[in-house]
Coordinates of C-alpha atoms in Angstrom, one line a residue:
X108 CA 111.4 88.8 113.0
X109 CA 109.4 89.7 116.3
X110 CA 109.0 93.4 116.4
X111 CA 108.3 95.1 119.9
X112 CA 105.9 97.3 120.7
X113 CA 108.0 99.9 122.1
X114 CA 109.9 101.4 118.8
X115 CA 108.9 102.2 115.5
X116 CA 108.8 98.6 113.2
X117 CA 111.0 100.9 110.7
X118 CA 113.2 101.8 112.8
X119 CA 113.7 98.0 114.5
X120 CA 114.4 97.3 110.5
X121 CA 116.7 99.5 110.4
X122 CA 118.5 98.4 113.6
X123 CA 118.4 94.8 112.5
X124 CA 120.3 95.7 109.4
X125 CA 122.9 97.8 111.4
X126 CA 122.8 94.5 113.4
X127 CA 123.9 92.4 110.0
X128 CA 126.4 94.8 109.4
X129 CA 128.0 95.0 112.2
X130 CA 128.2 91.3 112.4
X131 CA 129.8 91.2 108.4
X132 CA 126.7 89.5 106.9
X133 CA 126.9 92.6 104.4
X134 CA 130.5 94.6 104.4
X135 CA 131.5 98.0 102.9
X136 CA 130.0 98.4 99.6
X137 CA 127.7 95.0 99.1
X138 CA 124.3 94.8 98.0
X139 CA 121.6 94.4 100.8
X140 CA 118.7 92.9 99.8
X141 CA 115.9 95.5 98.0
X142 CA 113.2 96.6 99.4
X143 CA 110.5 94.6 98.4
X144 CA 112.9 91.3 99.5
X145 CA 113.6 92.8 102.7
X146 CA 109.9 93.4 103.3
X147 CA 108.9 89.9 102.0
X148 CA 111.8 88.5 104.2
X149 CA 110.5 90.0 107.8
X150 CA 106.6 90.3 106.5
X151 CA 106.2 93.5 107.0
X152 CA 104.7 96.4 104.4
X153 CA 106.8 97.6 101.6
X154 CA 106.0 101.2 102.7
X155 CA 107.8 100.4 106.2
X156 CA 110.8 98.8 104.6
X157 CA 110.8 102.1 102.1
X158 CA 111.1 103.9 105.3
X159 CA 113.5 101.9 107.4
X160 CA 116.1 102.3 103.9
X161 CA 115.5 105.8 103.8
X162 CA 116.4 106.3 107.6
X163 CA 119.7 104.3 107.1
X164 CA 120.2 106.5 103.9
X165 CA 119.9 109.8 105.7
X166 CA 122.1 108.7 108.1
X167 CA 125.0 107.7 105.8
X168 CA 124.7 104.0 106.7
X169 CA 123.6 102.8 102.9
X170 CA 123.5 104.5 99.7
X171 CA 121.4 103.7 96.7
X172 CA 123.0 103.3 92.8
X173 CA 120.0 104.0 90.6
X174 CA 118.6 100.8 88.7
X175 CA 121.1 98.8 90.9
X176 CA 119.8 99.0 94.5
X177 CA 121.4 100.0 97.8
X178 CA 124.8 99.0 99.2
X179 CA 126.5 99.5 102.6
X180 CA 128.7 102.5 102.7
X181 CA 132.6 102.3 103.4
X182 CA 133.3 102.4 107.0
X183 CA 129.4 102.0 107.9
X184 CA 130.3 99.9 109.9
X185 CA 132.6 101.4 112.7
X186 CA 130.3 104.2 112.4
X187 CA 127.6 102.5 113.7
X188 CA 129.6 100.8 116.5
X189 CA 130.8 104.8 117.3
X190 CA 126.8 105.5 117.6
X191 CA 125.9 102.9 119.6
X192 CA 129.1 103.3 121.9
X193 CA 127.5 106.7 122.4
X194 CA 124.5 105.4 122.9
X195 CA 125.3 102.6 125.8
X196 CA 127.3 105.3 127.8
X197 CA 125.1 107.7 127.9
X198 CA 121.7 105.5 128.3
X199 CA 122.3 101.8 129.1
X200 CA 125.1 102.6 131.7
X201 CA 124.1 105.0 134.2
X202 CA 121.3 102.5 135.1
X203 CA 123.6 99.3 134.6
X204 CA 125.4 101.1 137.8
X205 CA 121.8 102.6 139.0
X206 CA 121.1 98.7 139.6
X207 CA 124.3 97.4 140.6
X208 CA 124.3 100.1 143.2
X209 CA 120.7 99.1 144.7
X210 CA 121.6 95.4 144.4
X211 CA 125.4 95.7 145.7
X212 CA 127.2 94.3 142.7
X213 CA 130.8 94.6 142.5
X214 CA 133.1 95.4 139.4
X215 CA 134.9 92.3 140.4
X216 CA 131.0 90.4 140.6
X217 CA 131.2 91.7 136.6
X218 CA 134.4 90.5 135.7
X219 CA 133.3 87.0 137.1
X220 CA 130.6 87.0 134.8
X221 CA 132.4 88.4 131.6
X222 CA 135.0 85.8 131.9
X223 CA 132.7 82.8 132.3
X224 CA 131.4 84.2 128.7
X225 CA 134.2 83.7 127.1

């Protein structure tokens, strides 16, 4: 994984793991990998992967079984979509429409684009 300079490495673990769960790589209640495989798997220091799980812990995204590991809580899933909904309307959109103002994009210029995604 390429990590950017402009967030904590831990917290872009953390974020790619949402990532996997949001995409169903790991669904309510699965095993993610352990720490120590997680670590080895983006080459990063155990300590930062120990930090990146106990981020998604406190906030209710995985939970650990002792002697077992950690598994993805029920409904972990929507609630991360819920945060990050949040989190594109109140960030990512006011300057999507700053810039489609200053560069006189239309809603219908958008629409054009989304359905040639599809």
């Amino acid at each position: 994984m390429n990590f950017s300079n402009d967030k904590a490495i831990y917290l872009q673990m953390a974020n790619r793991l949402c990532d996997e769960i949001v995409a169903g790589t790991y669904k309510d209640d699965d095993r993610i990998p352990s720490v120590r495989e997680y670590a080895v798997m983006l080459q990063v220091n155990t300590n930062t992967a120990v930090k990146a799980y106990d981020q998604l812990a406190r906030d209710g995204i995985i939970y650990n079984k002792r002697g077992l590991g950690y598994f993805v809580t029920a409904g972990a899933a929507r609630e991360i979509k819920k945060a990050r909904k949040r989190e594109f309307m109140k960030q990512t959109l006011p300057e999507l429409f700053r810039q489609m103002r200053l560069l006189d994009i239309t809603i219908d210029d958008v629409n054009a684009e989304w359905n040639k995604s599809e």
